[in-house]
CSV table of C-alpha atoms in Angstrom, one decimal:
chain,number,residue,atom,x,y,z
I,1,MET,CA,0.0,0.0,0.0
I,2,LYS,CA,1.5,3.3,-1.1
I,3,LEU,CA,0.5,6.9,-0.2
I,4,SER,CA,1.0,8.0,-3.8
I,5,SER,CA,-1.7,7.4,-6.4
I,6,ALA,CA,-2.0,7.5,-10.1
I,7,SER,CA,-3.0,11.1,-10.0
I,8,VAL,CA,-1.3,13.3,-7.3
I,9,SER,CA,-0.1,12.1,-4.0
I,10,LEU,CA,-0.7,13.9,-0.7
I,11,ARG,CA,3.1,14.5,-0.4
I,12,SER,CA,3.2,16.1,-3.8
I,13,ARG,CA,0.2,18.3,-3.1
I,14,LEU,CA,1.7,19.6,0.1
I,15,GLN,CA,5.0,20.4,-1.6
I,16,ALA,CA,3.3,22.0,-4.6
I,17,SER,CA,1.0,24.1,-2.4
I,18,SER,CA,3.9,25.3,-0.2
I,19,MET,CA,6.0,26.1,-3.3
I,20,LEU,CA,3.2,28.0,-4.9
I,21,ALA,CA,2.7,30.0,-1.7
I,22,VAL,CA,6.4,30.9,-1.7
I,23,LEU,CA,6.4,31.9,-5.3
I,24,ALA,CA,3.1,33.8,-4.9
I,25,GLY,CA,4.7,35.7,-2.0
I,26,PHE,CA,7.7,36.7,-4.1
I,27,ALA,CA,5.4,37.7,-7.0
I,28,LEU,CA,3.5,40.0,-4.6
I,29,VAL,CA,6.8,41.5,-3.4
I,30,VAL,CA,7.9,42.2,-7.0
I,31,LEU,CA,4.6,43.8,-7.9
I,32,ALA,CA,4.5,45.8,-4.7
I,33,HIS,CA,8.1,46.9,-5.3
I,34,ARG,CA,7.3,48.0,-8.8
I,35,GLU,CA,4.2,49.9,-7.7
I,36,LEU,CA,6.1,51.7,-4.9
I,37,LEU,CA,8.9,52.7,-7.3
I,38,ASP,CA,6.4,54.1,-9.8
I,39,ARG,CA,4.6,56.0,-7.2
I,40,SER,CA,7.8,57.3,-5.6
I,41,ARG,CA,9.1,58.4,-9.0
I,42,ALA,CA,5.9,60.2,-9.9
I,43,GLN,CA,5.8,61.9,-6.5
I,44,ARG,CA,9.4,63.1,-6.9
I,45,HIS,CA,8.7,64.4,-10.4
I,46,ARG,CA,5.6,66.4,-9.1
I,47,LEU,CA,7.6,67.8,-6.2
I,48,ALA,CA,10.4,68.9,-8.6
I,49,ALA,CA,7.9,70.5,-11.0
I,50,ASP,CA,6.1,72.3,-8.2
I,51,GLN,CA,9.4,73.6,-6.9
I,52,VAL,CA,10.4,74.9,-10.3
I,53,ARG,CA,7.1,76.6,-10.7
I,54,GLN,CA,7.3,78.2,-7.2
I,55,GLU,CA,10.8,79.5,-7.9
I,56,LEU,CA,9.6,81.1,-11.1
I,57,LEU,CA,6.5,82.6,-9.4
I,58,GLN,CA,8.8,84.4,-7.0
I,59,LEU,CA,10.2,86.5,-9.8
I,60,SER,CA,8.9,90.0,-10.2
I,61,PRO,CA,5.8,90.3,-12.4
I,62,THR,CA,7.8,92.7,-14.6
I,63,ALA,CA,10.7,90.4,-14.9
I,64,GLY,CA,11.9,90.0,-18.5
I,65,PRO,CA,12.9,87.0,-20.6
I,66,ALA,CA,16.5,87.2,-19.4
I,67,GLU,CA,15.5,86.8,-15.8
I,68,PHE,CA,13.2,83.8,-16.5
I,69,GLN,CA,15.9,82.1,-18.6
I,70,ALA,CA,18.6,82.7,-16.0
I,71,LYS,CA,16.3,81.3,-13.4
I,72,LEU,CA,15.6,78.2,-15.5
I,73,ASP,CA,19.3,77.7,-16.1
I,74,ARG,CA,19.9,77.7,-12.4
I,75,LEU,CA,17.1,75.2,-11.8
I,76,LEU,CA,18.4,72.8,-14.4
I,77,THR,CA,19.6,69.5,-12.8
I,78,PRO,CA,21.1,66.4,-14.3
I,79,GLY,CA,18.6,64.3,-16.3
I,80,ARG,CA,16.1,67.2,-16.5
I,81,VAL,CA,15.1,69.6,-19.4
I,82,LEU,CA,13.0,72.8,-18.7
I,83,TRP,CA,11.5,75.3,-21.0
I,84,LEU,CA,8.6,77.9,-21.3
I,85,GLU,CA,6.1,78.0,-24.1
I,86,LEU,CA,4.0,81.1,-24.9
I,87,GLU,CA,2.4,79.1,-27.8
I,88,PRO,CA,1.8,75.4,-27.7
I,89,GLY,CA,4.8,73.5,-29.0
I,90,ARG,CA,7.0,76.6,-29.5
I,91,PRO,CA,9.5,77.2,-26.7
I,92,TYR,CA,10.2,80.8,-25.8
I,93,ARG,CA,13.8,79.9,-26.0
I,94,TRP,CA,15.4,76.5,-26.8
I,95,PRO,CA,16.2,74.7,-23.6
I,96,ARG,CA,19.7,73.8,-22.6
I,97,ARG,CA,20.6,70.1,-22.5
I,98,SER,CA,21.5,68.8,-19.0
I,99,ALA,CA,24.4,66.6,-18.3
I,100,THR,CA,22.6,63.3,-18.2
I,101,VAL,CA,20.2,63.7,-21.1
I,102,SER,CA,21.5,61.5,-24.0
I,103,GLN,CA,23.4,63.4,-26.7
I,104,ARG,CA,21.7,61.1,-29.2
I,105,VAL,CA,18.3,62.7,-28.5
I,106,LYS,CA,17.5,65.7,-30.7
I,107,LEU,CA,15.9,68.5,-28.7
I,108,ALA,CA,13.6,69.3,-31.6
I,109,GLU,CA,12.3,65.7,-31.6
I,110,LEU,CA,11.9,65.8,-27.8
I,111,VAL,CA,10.0,69.1,-27.9
I,112,ASP,CA,7.8,67.8,-30.7
I,113,THR,CA,7.0,64.6,-28.8
I,114,VAL,CA,6.1,66.6,-25.7
I,115,LYS,CA,3.7,68.8,-27.8
I,116,ARG,CA,1.9,65.7,-29.0
I,117,ARG,CA,1.9,63.6,-25.9
I,118,CYS,CA,1.9,65.9,-22.9
I,119,ILE,CA,-1.5,67.5,-23.0
I,120,GLY,CA,-3.2,69.3,-20.1
I,121,TYR,CA,-2.0,70.3,-16.7
I,122,ASN,CA,-0.6,68.3,-13.8
I,123,HIS,CA,-0.7,65.0,-15.8
I,124,LEU,CA,2.3,62.8,-15.9
I,125,VAL,CA,3.0,61.2,-19.3
I,126,ALA,CA,5.8,58.7,-20.1
I,127,PHE,CA,7.1,58.3,-23.6
I,128,THR,CA,10.2,57.0,-25.4
I,129,VAL,CA,12.5,59.0,-27.7
I,130,GLY,CA,15.7,57.7,-29.1
I,131,GLY,CA,15.5,54.6,-27.0
I,132,ARG,CA,15.3,56.6,-23.8
I,133,LEU,CA,12.3,56.8,-21.5
I,134,TYR,CA,11.1,60.2,-20.3
I,135,LEU,CA,8.5,61.5,-17.9
I,136,CYS,CA,6.8,64.8,-18.7
I,137,SER,CA,4.5,67.3,-16.9
I,138,SER,CA,3.1,70.8,-17.6
I,139,GLN,CA,2.5,73.7,-15.2
I,140,PRO,CA,0.6,76.9,-16.0
I,141,LEU,CA,2.5,80.3,-15.5
I,142,SER,CA,2.2,84.0,-16.3
I,143,PHE,CA,5.1,85.3,-18.4
I,144,SER,CA,5.3,89.1,-18.8
I,145,GLY,CA,1.5,89.3,-18.3
I,146,ARG,CA,0.9,86.6,-20.8
I,147,PRO,CA,-0.2,83.0,-20.1
I,148,ALA,CA,2.6,80.5,-20.5
I,149,LEU,CA,3.3,76.8,-20.0
I,150,LEU,CA,6.2,75.4,-18.1
I,151,ARG,CA,7.4,72.1,-19.4
I,152,VAL,CA,9.4,69.7,-17.1
I,153,VAL,CA,10.9,66.7,-18.8
I,154,GLU,CA,12.9,64.1,-16.9
I,155,ASP,CA,15.0,61.2,-18.2
I,156,ILE,CA,14.0,58.1,-16.1
I,157,SER,CA,16.0,55.5,-18.1
I,158,ALA,CA,18.5,55.2,-15.3
I,159,ASP,CA,15.8,54.6,-12.8
I,160,LEU,CA,14.3,51.8,-15.0
I,161,GLU,CA,17.8,50.2,-15.3
I,162,ARG,CA,18.1,50.2,-11.5
I,163,ARG,CA,14.7,48.8,-11.2
I,164,ARG,CA,15.6,46.0,-13.6
I,165,ILE,CA,18.7,45.2,-11.6
I,166,VAL,CA,16.6,45.1,-8.4
I,167,LEU,CA,14.0,42.8,-10.1
I,168,LEU,CA,16.8,40.4,-11.3
I,169,LEU,CA,18.1,40.3,-7.7
I,170,LEU,CA,14.6,39.6,-6.4
I,171,LEU,CA,14.2,36.8,-9.0
I,172,ALA,CA,17.5,35.3,-8.0
I,173,ALA,CA,16.5,35.5,-4.4
I,174,ALA,CA,13.2,33.9,-5.3
I,175,GLY,CA,14.9,31.0,-7.1
I,176,LEU,CA,17.3,30.4,-4.3
I,177,SER,CA,14.6,30.6,-1.7
I,178,SER,CA,12.4,28.2,-3.7
I,179,LEU,CA,15.3,25.7,-3.8
I,180,LEU,CA,15.9,26.0,-0.1
I,181,THR,CA,12.2,25.9,0.6
I,182,SER,CA,11.8,22.8,-1.6
I,183,ILE,CA,14.6,21.0,0.3
I,184,LEU,CA,13.2,22.0,3.7
I,185,LEU,CA,9.7,21.1,2.6
I,186,ARG,CA,10.8,17.7,1.5
I,187,LEU,CA,12.3,17.0,4.9
I,188,VAL,CA,9.4,18.5,6.8
I,189,VAL,CA,6.7,16.7,4.7
I,190,ARG,CA,8.6,13.4,4.9
I,191,GLN,CA,8.8,13.8,8.7
I,192,THR,CA,5.1,14.8,8.9
I,193,LEU,CA,3.9,11.9,6.8
I,194,MET,CA,6.1,9.3,8.4
I,195,PRO,CA,3.3,8.2,10.7
I,196,LEU,CA,1.2,7.5,7.6
I,197,ASP,CA,4.0,5.5,6.1
I,198,GLN,CA,4.3,3.5,9.3
I,199,LEU,CA,0.6,3.0,9.3
I,200,SER,CA,0.7,1.9,5.7
I,201,ALA,CA,3.4,-0.6,6.5
I,202,GLN,CA,1.3,-2.1,9.3
I,203,LEU,CA,-1.7,-2.4,7.0
I,204,GLY,CA,0.5,-4.2,4.4
I,205,ARG,CA,1.4,-6.9,6.9
I,206,ILE,CA,-2.2,-7.9,7.5
I,207,ASP,CA,-3.5,-10.8,5.4
I,208,ALA,CA,-6.1,-13.6,5.8
I,209,GLU,CA,-3.8,-15.7,8.0
I,210,SER,CA,-2.9,-12.9,10.4
I,211,LEU,CA,-6.3,-11.2,10.5
I,212,GLU,CA,-7.0,-12.5,14.0
I,213,GLN,CA,-3.6,-11.8,15.4
I,214,ILE,CA,-2.4,-8.4,14.1
I,215,ARG,CA,-3.8,-5.1,15.2
I,216,LEU,CA,-2.6,-1.6,14.4
I,217,SER,CA,-0.6,0.2,17.1
I,218,GLY,CA,-1.7,3.7,18.1
I,219,THR,CA,1.4,4.2,20.3
I,220,GLY,CA,3.3,7.3,19.2
I,221,GLN,CA,0.8,8.2,16.5
I,222,PRO,CA,-0.4,11.8,16.1
I,223,GLU,CA,-3.7,12.7,17.7
I,224,GLU,CA,-5.3,13.0,14.2
I,225,LEU,CA,-4.5,9.4,13.4
I,226,LYS,CA,-5.5,7.7,16.6
I,227,PRO,CA,-9.3,7.7,15.8
I,228,ILE,CA,-8.4,6.2,12.4
I,229,VAL,CA,-6.3,3.5,14.0
I,230,ALA,CA,-9.1,2.7,16.5
I,231,ALA,CA,-11.7,2.5,13.8
I,232,PHE,CA,-9.6,0.3,11.6
I,233,ASN,CA,-8.9,-2.1,14.6
I,234,ALA,CA,-12.7,-2.2,15.2
I,235,LEU,CA,-13.2,-3.1,11.5
I,236,LEU,CA,-10.5,-5.8,11.8
I,237,ASP,CA,-12.3,-7.3,14.8
I,238,ARG,CA,-15.6,-7.4,12.9
I,239,LEU,CA,-13.9,-9.0,9.9
I,240,SER,CA,-12.2,-11.5,12.0
I,241,ALA,CA,-15.5,-12.5,13.7
I,242,ALA,CA,-17.3,-12.7,10.4
I,243,ARG,CA,-14.5,-14.8,8.9
I,244,GLN,CA,-14.6,-17.2,11.9
I,245,ARG,CA,-18.4,-17.5,11.5
I,246,GLN,CA,-18.0,-18.1,7.8
I,247,GLN,CA,-15.4,-20.8,8.3
I,248,ALA,CA,-17.5,-22.5,11.0
I,249,PHE,CA,-20.5,-22.4,8.7
I,250,VAL,CA,-18.7,-23.8,5.7
I,251,ASP,CA,-16.9,-26.5,7.8
I,252,GLY,CA,-20.1,-27.5,9.5
I,253,VAL,CA,-22.2,-27.7,6.3
I,254,ALA,CA,-19.5,-29.6,4.5
I,255,HIS,CA,-19.2,-32.2,7.3
I,256,GLU,CA,-23.0,-32.5,7.5
I,257,LEU,CA,-23.3,-33.0,3.8
I,258,ARG,CA,-20.4,-35.4,3.5
I,259,THR,CA,-22.1,-38.1,5.6
I,260,PRO,CA,-25.3,-38.5,3.6
I,261,ILE,CA,-23.4,-38.1,0.3
I,262,THR,CA,-21.0,-40.9,1.4
I,263,LEU,CA,-24.0,-43.1,2.3
I,264,ILE,CA,-25.7,-42.5,-1.1
I,265,SER,CA,-22.5,-43.2,-3.0
I,266,GLY,CA,-21.8,-46.3,-0.9
I,267,TYR,CA,-25.2,-47.8,-1.4
I,268,ALA,CA,-25.2,-47.0,-5.1
I,269,GLN,CA,-21.9,-48.8,-5.5
I,270,SER,CA,-23.1,-51.7,-3.4
I,271,LEU,CA,-26.2,-52.1,-5.5
I,272,GLN,CA,-24.1,-52.1,-8.7
I,273,ARG,CA,-21.8,-54.9,-7.3
I,274,GLN,CA,-24.7,-57.0,-6.0
I,275,GLY,CA,-26.3,-57.1,-9.5
I,276,HIS,CA,-29.5,-55.2,-8.6
I,277,PRO,CA,-32.1,-55.0,-11.4
I,278,LEU,CA,-31.3,-51.3,-11.7
I,279,ALA,CA,-27.5,-51.9,-11.9
I,280,GLY,CA,-27.5,-52.0,-15.7
I,281,GLY,CA,-29.8,-48.9,-16.1
I,282,PRO,CA,-28.8,-45.3,-16.3
I,283,GLU,CA,-30.6,-44.3,-13.1
I,284,LEU,CA,-28.2,-46.1,-10.7
I,285,GLU,CA,-25.2,-44.9,-12.7
I,286,LEU,CA,-26.5,-41.3,-12.6
I,287,ILE,CA,-27.0,-41.6,-8.8
I,288,ALA,CA,-23.4,-42.8,-8.3
I,289,ARG,CA,-21.9,-40.2,-10.6
I,290,GLU,CA,-23.8,-37.3,-9.1
I,291,ALA,CA,-23.0,-38.5,-5.6
I,292,GLU,CA,-19.3,-38.7,-6.5
I,293,ARG,CA,-19.5,-35.1,-7.9
I,294,MET,CA,-21.3,-33.8,-4.8
I,295,GLY,CA,-18.7,-35.5,-2.6
I,296,ARG,CA,-15.9,-33.9,-4.6
I,297,LEU,CA,-17.6,-30.5,-4.3
I,298,VAL,CA,-17.9,-31.0,-0.5
I,299,ARG,CA,-14.2,-31.9,-0.3
I,300,GLU,CA,-13.3,-28.7,-2.2
I,301,LEU,CA,-15.4,-26.6,0.2
I,302,LEU,CA,-13.6,-28.2,3.1
I,303,ASP,CA,-10.2,-27.5,1.4
I,304,ILE,CA,-11.2,-23.9,1.0
I,305,ALA,CA,-12.1,-23.7,4.7
I,306,ARG,CA,-8.8,-25.3,5.6
I,307,GLU,CA,-6.9,-23.0,3.3
I,308,GLU,CA,-8.5,-19.9,4.9
I,309,ALA,CA,-7.7,-21.3,8.3
I,310,GLY,CA,-4.1,-22.0,7.3
I,311,ARG,CA,-4.5,-25.8,7.8
I,312,LEU,CA,-4.2,-27.0,4.2
I,313,GLN,CA,-0.9,-28.8,3.7
I,314,LEU,CA,0.2,-30.4,0.4
I,315,GLY,CA,3.2,-32.5,-0.5
I,316,ARG,CA,5.9,-31.6,-2.9
I,317,ASP,CA,7.4,-34.8,-4.3
I,318,PRO,CA,8.9,-35.5,-7.7
I,319,LEU,CA,6.2,-36.7,-10.1
I,320,ASP,CA,6.3,-38.2,-13.5
I,321,LEU,CA,4.0,-35.9,-15.4
I,322,ASP,CA,3.4,-38.3,-18.3
I,323,GLU,CA,2.3,-41.0,-15.9
I,324,ALA,CA,0.0,-38.5,-14.1
I,325,LEU,CA,-1.6,-37.7,-17.5
I,326,LEU,CA,-2.0,-41.4,-18.3
I,327,THR,CA,-3.7,-42.0,-14.9
I,328,ALA,CA,-6.1,-39.0,-15.5
I,329,PHE,CA,-6.8,-40.2,-19.0
I,330,GLU,CA,-7.7,-43.8,-17.9
I,331,ARG,CA,-9.9,-42.5,-15.1
I,332,LEU,CA,-11.7,-39.8,-17.0
I,333,GLU,CA,-12.0,-41.3,-20.5
I,334,PRO,CA,-15.2,-43.2,-19.7
I,335,LEU,CA,-16.9,-40.0,-18.7
I,336,ALA,CA,-15.6,-38.0,-21.7
I,337,SER,CA,-17.6,-39.8,-24.5
I,338,ALA,CA,-14.4,-40.6,-26.4
I,339,ARG,CA,-13.4,-36.9,-26.5
I,340,LEU,CA,-10.2,-37.2,-24.6
I,341,ARG,CA,-6.9,-37.3,-26.6
I,342,LEU,CA,-3.6,-38.2,-24.9
I,343,ARG,CA,-0.6,-37.2,-26.8
I,344,ILE,CA,2.1,-39.9,-26.8
I,345,PRO,CA,5.3,-38.4,-25.2
I,346,GLU,CA,8.4,-38.2,-27.3
I,347,ASP,CA,11.3,-40.5,-26.6
I,348,GLY,CA,13.6,-39.4,-23.8
I,349,SER,CA,13.5,-38.9,-20.1
I,350,PRO,CA,10.0,-38.2,-18.7
I,351,PRO,CA,9.2,-34.7,-17.5
I,352,LEU,CA,9.4,-34.4,-13.7
I,353,GLY,CA,7.8,-31.8,-11.5
I,354,LEU,CA,7.4,-31.2,-7.8
I,355,GLY,CA,3.8,-31.6,-6.6
I,356,ASP,CA,1.2,-33.6,-4.7
I,357,SER,CA,0.1,-36.6,-6.8
I,358,GLU,CA,-3.5,-36.8,-5.5
I,359,ARG,CA,-4.1,-33.1,-5.6
I,360,LEU,CA,-2.6,-32.9,-9.1
I,361,GLN,CA,-5.2,-35.5,-10.2
I,362,GLN,CA,-7.9,-33.3,-8.6
I,363,CYS,CA,-6.7,-30.3,-10.7
I,364,LEU,CA,-6.7,-32.4,-13.9
I,365,THR,CA,-10.2,-33.6,-13.1
I,366,ASN,CA,-11.5,-30.1,-12.6
I,367,LEU,CA,-9.9,-28.9,-15.8
I,368,VAL,CA,-11.2,-31.8,-17.9
I,369,GLU,CA,-14.7,-31.4,-16.5
I,370,ASN,CA,-14.6,-27.7,-17.2
I,371,ALA,CA,-13.6,-28.4,-20.8
I,372,LEU,CA,-16.3,-31.1,-21.2
I,373,LYS,CA,-19.0,-28.7,-19.8
I,374,TYR,CA,-18.1,-25.6,-21.8
I,375,THR,CA,-17.0,-26.8,-25.2
I,376,PRO,CA,-19.2,-28.2,-28.1
I,377,GLU,CA,-20.0,-31.9,-28.2
I,378,GLY,CA,-17.6,-33.9,-30.3
I,379,THR,CA,-14.7,-31.5,-30.1
I,380,PRO,CA,-11.5,-33.1,-28.7
I,381,ILE,CA,-9.8,-32.3,-25.5
I,382,GLU,CA,-6.0,-32.9,-25.5
I,383,LEU,CA,-3.8,-33.9,-22.6
I,384,PHE,CA,0.0,-33.5,-23.0
I,385,SER,CA,3.1,-32.2,-21.2
I,386,SER,CA,5.9,-29.8,-22.0
I,387,THR,CA,9.0,-28.5,-20.3
I,388,SER,CA,11.2,-25.5,-20.1
I,389,ALA,CA,14.5,-24.8,-18.3
I,390,SER,CA,12.7,-24.4,-14.9
I,391,GLU,CA,9.1,-25.5,-15.5
I,392,ALA,CA,7.2,-28.7,-16.1
I,393,VAL,CA,3.8,-28.1,-17.6
I,394,LEU,CA,0.6,-30.2,-17.9
I,395,HIS,CA,-1.7,-29.0,-20.7
I,396,VAL,CA,-5.5,-29.5,-20.9
I,397,ARG,CA,-6.4,-28.0,-24.3
I,398,ASP,CA,-9.9,-27.7,-25.7
I,399,HIS,CA,-11.2,-26.4,-29.0
I,400,GLY,CA,-14.2,-24.4,-27.8
I,401,GLN,CA,-14.8,-20.6,-27.8
I,402,GLY,CA,-11.7,-19.9,-25.7
I,403,VAL,CA,-11.3,-17.4,-22.9
I,404,THR,CA,-11.0,-13.7,-23.6
I,405,LEU,CA,-8.0,-11.8,-22.5
I,406,ALA,CA,-10.0,-9.8,-20.0
I,407,GLU,CA,-11.3,-13.0,-18.3
I,408,GLN,CA,-8.1,-15.0,-18.3
I,409,GLU,CA,-7.4,-13.9,-14.7
I,410,ARG,CA,-11.0,-13.5,-13.5
I,411,ILE,CA,-12.2,-17.0,-14.2
I,412,PHE,CA,-9.9,-18.3,-11.4
I,413,GLU,CA,-11.7,-16.3,-8.8
I,414,ARG,CA,-14.3,-18.1,-6.6
I,415,PHE,CA,-17.9,-18.3,-7.8
I,416,VAL,CA,-17.0,-16.6,-11.1
I,417,ARG,CA,-17.6,-18.1,-14.5
I,418,GLY,CA,-16.7,-16.7,-18.0
I,419,SER,CA,-19.2,-14.7,-20.0
I,420,SER,CA,-19.7,-17.6,-22.4
I,421,GLU,CA,-20.7,-19.8,-19.5
I,422,ALA,CA,-23.7,-17.8,-18.3
I,423,ASN,CA,-26.2,-20.6,-19.2
I,424,ALA,CA,-24.1,-23.5,-18.1
I,425,SER,CA,-24.4,-25.2,-14.7
I,426,GLY,CA,-21.5,-25.3,-12.3
I,427,SER,CA,-20.5,-24.2,-8.8
I,428,GLY,CA,-17.9,-21.7,-9.9
I,429,ILE,CA,-15.2,-23.0,-7.5
I,430,GLY,CA,-13.6,-25.6,-9.7
I,431,LEU,CA,-11.0,-23.3,-11.3
I,432,ALA,CA,-10.6,-21.4,-8.1
I,433,MET,CA,-9.7,-24.7,-6.4
I,434,VAL,CA,-7.2,-25.5,-9.1
I,435,ARG,CA,-5.4,-22.2,-8.5
I,436,LEU,CA,-5.5,-22.7,-4.7
I,437,LEU,CA,-4.0,-26.3,-5.0
I,438,MET,CA,-1.3,-25.3,-7.5
I,439,ARG,CA,-0.1,-22.4,-5.4
I,440,ARG,CA,0.1,-24.7,-2.4
I,441,MET,CA,2.3,-27.0,-4.5
I,442,GLY,CA,4.6,-24.1,-5.4
I,443,GLY,CA,3.3,-23.8,-8.9
I,444,GLU,CA,0.6,-21.9,-10.8
I,445,VAL,CA,-2.2,-22.3,-13.3
I,446,ARG,CA,-2.6,-20.2,-16.3
I,447,VAL,CA,-4.7,-20.1,-19.5
I,448,GLU,CA,-3.7,-19.1,-23.0
I,449,ALA,CA,-5.3,-19.1,-26.4
I,450,ALA,CA,-5.0,-22.4,-28.1
I,451,PRO,CA,-3.7,-22.6,-31.7
I,452,GLY,CA,-6.7,-22.7,-34.0
I,453,GLY,CA,-9.1,-21.6,-31.3
I,454,GLY,CA,-10.0,-22.7,-27.9
I,455,ALA,CA,-8.3,-22.5,-24.5
I,456,ASP,CA,-5.0,-24.1,-23.3
I,457,PHE,CA,-5.1,-24.5,-19.5
I,458,GLN,CA,-1.6,-25.1,-18.1
I,459,LEU,CA,-0.6,-26.6,-14.7
I,460,VAL,CA,2.9,-25.3,-14.1
I,461,LEU,CA,5.2,-27.1,-11.6
I,462,GLU,CA,8.8,-26.6,-10.6
I,463,ARG,CA,10.8,-28.9,-12.8
I,464,VAL,CA,13.1,-31.5,-11.4
I,465,GLN,CA,16.1,-32.7,-13.3
I,466,LEU,CA,16.3,-36.5,-13.6
I,467,SER,CA,19.9,-36.6,-12.4
I,468,THR,CA,19.1,-34.9,-9.1
I,469,SER,CA,15.6,-36.1,-8.5
I,470,ALA,CA,14.5,-38.2,-5.6
I,471,PRO,CA,12.5,-41.5,-6.1
I,472,LEU,CA,9.2,-40.8,-7.8
I,473,ALA,CA,6.1,-40.6,-5.7
């Protein structure tokens, strides 16, 4: 059991949320810094423009052009251009260029741009000329009794460059902080989720055999997990009690059924041996056959109960698989209406596998009965063996409809039958019993598509080399 899922794990969500919070915080800092710089620059420009206007207003009303120009020259500061206009767009006198205004910018172009862009009073307008960014404002004045306009133009390119450097520093700090935050978050999240990992490990150790013994420990768990641990332990208690009741029921029913079935089968066989008038008819033979089938079904139910209780034990002895197939063929051929085909093994050493002889015959019986039940009348059922470097395999191959890829695993579950078997009779535990027994023998059962159509059921055992094998069971 893992905390992560196919979508997004809790750990990833916590880390992503924290990282987004850090990045969002830096983004807000950058935006706030930019806004504050813009407002501060605008405020400084307005204060400078008001100061220039106040200085000019202090001149005598009868002051001439020379006094105004001299005053403007004294107020000229680096990065700033000042001039008066008696008519829009026509400076009274061409302004002087301050030290920090780019020499590449033509004053005529600058004045023309101001005329077009800087309209109205007390409005700040930003524009670009010659690759430089300027900020402009206009102030009303009275010049020699005539209305005039004071133009204040400031080169703010240097401010923008400083702001760009600060922004780069903030981005670098954001990247470094994100890296450190990611490392710290990984450690913190791992430490925080460690109780969940420990709880997951405890859950992974619980299986059918340990359901009654193992309970989750709440010692050292966070307060948030203790109710979950208590609820899960209560659920395990209920599951354990239900499983015990189920096992007791199945065990009891199987034992109760076994006695009358044994009596029916015994009396039917006795009547057949004694030459009863019904011995040659189909009725007595049907009774004996169905009693045997019911007895086998009861034994399988008992085996399932023993398996769930951990009491089912099987042997693992070297077996001659060709001999096992021959035994199954001789036993089942009378019931198969001449449909069974036993392939003659090739010359050479017989294939050997580790298994339980009696239980292997039970598996072969279930597979042959399954093939007889769910394949058309008259189609052959083949029995043969094969080997690989590490496996010895018994094949029961039919020529029916086959098993779809989606059902090749599902048909081995209890009380499940394939989609093509909906109208057929059966308990639904035959193939499940085969899987249970094969796994107890250290092998497996699988099904593949047969060449030419049909299903190839394979009983796979661990192969035993003849040179190292023990005496055959």
